[in-house]
XYZ file of C-alpha atoms in Angstrom:
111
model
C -2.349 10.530 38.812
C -4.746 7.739 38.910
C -8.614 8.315 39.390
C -10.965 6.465 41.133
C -13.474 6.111 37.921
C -15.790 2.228 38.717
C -16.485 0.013 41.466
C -18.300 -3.224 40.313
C -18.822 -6.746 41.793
C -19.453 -10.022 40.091
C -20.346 -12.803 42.029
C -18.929 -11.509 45.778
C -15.598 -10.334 44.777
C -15.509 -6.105 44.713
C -12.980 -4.878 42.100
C -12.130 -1.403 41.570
C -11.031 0.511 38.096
C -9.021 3.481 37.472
C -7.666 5.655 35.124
C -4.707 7.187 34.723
C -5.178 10.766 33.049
C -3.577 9.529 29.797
C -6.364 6.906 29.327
C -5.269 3.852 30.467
C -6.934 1.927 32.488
C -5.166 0.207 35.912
C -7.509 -2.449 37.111
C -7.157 -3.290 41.234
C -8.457 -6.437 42.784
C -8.870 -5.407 46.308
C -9.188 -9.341 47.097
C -5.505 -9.702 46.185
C -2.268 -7.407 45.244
C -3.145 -7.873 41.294
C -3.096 -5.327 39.063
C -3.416 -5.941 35.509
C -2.313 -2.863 32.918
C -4.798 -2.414 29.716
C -5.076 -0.198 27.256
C -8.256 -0.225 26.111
C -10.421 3.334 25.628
C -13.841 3.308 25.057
C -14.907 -0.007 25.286
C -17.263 -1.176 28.242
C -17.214 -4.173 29.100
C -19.462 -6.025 31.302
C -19.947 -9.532 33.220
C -22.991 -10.997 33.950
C -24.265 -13.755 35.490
C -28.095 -15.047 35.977
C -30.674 -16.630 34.549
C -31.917 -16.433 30.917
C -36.080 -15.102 31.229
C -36.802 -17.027 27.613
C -35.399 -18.452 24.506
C -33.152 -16.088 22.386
C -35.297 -14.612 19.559
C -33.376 -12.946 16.079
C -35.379 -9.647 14.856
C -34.382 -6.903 12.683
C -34.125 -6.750 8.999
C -32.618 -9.326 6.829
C -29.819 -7.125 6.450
C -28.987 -6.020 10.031
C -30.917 -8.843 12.709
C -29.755 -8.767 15.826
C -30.833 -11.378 18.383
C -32.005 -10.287 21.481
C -32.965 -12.398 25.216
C -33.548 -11.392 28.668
C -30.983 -12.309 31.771
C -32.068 -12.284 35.270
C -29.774 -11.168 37.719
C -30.281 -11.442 41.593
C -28.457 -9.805 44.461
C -29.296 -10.411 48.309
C -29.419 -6.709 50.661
C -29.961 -6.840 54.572
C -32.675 -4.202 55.584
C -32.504 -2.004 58.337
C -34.376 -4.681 60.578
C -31.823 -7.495 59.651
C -34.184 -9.450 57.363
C -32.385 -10.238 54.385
C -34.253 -9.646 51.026
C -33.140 -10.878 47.336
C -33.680 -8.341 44.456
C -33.687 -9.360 40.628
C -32.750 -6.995 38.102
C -33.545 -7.828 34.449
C -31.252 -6.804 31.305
C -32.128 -7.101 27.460
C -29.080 -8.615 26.265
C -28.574 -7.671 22.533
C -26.138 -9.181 20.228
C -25.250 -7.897 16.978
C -21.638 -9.911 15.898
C -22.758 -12.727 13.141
C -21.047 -15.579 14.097
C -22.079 -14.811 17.977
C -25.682 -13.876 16.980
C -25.788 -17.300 15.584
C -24.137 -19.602 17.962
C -26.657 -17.301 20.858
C -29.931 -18.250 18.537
C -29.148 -21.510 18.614
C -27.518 -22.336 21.803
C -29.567 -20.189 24.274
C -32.482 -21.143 26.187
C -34.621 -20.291 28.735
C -33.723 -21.591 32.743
């Protein structure tokens, strides 16, 4: 039995996510007839696309940094009088892997 469990979109296209009640997850793209079988359990996993608000900064300790940035994200709704307003939601992205940490510091800047 598979249960309806996520409903996301990333840039226009809706996908859908369920689970079957042994854990795996049975992702549907209802733009097409894919459907692609994982097994992963517990992980989230996210996609997003904006713009970064400034230049990626490292804090922490010496023993555990972490480097941190913020990443606009916009999204267009029609309101009940038809105008059409755009909406930006902001996210602290936080990465913690080393070699990713590193490559983010030095690579990511604001725009």
């Amino acid at each position: 039995m598979l249960r309806n469990r996520l409903i996301s979109t990333v840039a226009g296209r809706v996908s859908r996510r369920f689970y079957s009640d042994d854990g795996v997850s049975v992702g549907a793209d209802l733009h097409g007839a894919r459907a692609v079988l994982t097994g992963e359990r517990g992980v989230n996993r996210v996609t997003l696309l904006g713009r970064v608000g400034q230049d990626a900064q490292t804090r922490g300790s010496t023993e555990n940094p972490v480097t941190v940035f913020p990443l606009a994200t916009s999204y267009t709704l029609k309101t009940r009088e038809g105008e059409y307003v755009q909406k930006t939601e902001w996210h602290r992205i936080s990465v913690f892997r080393p070699v990713l940490k590193d490559l983010v510091s030095q690579f990511v800047r604001k725009g």
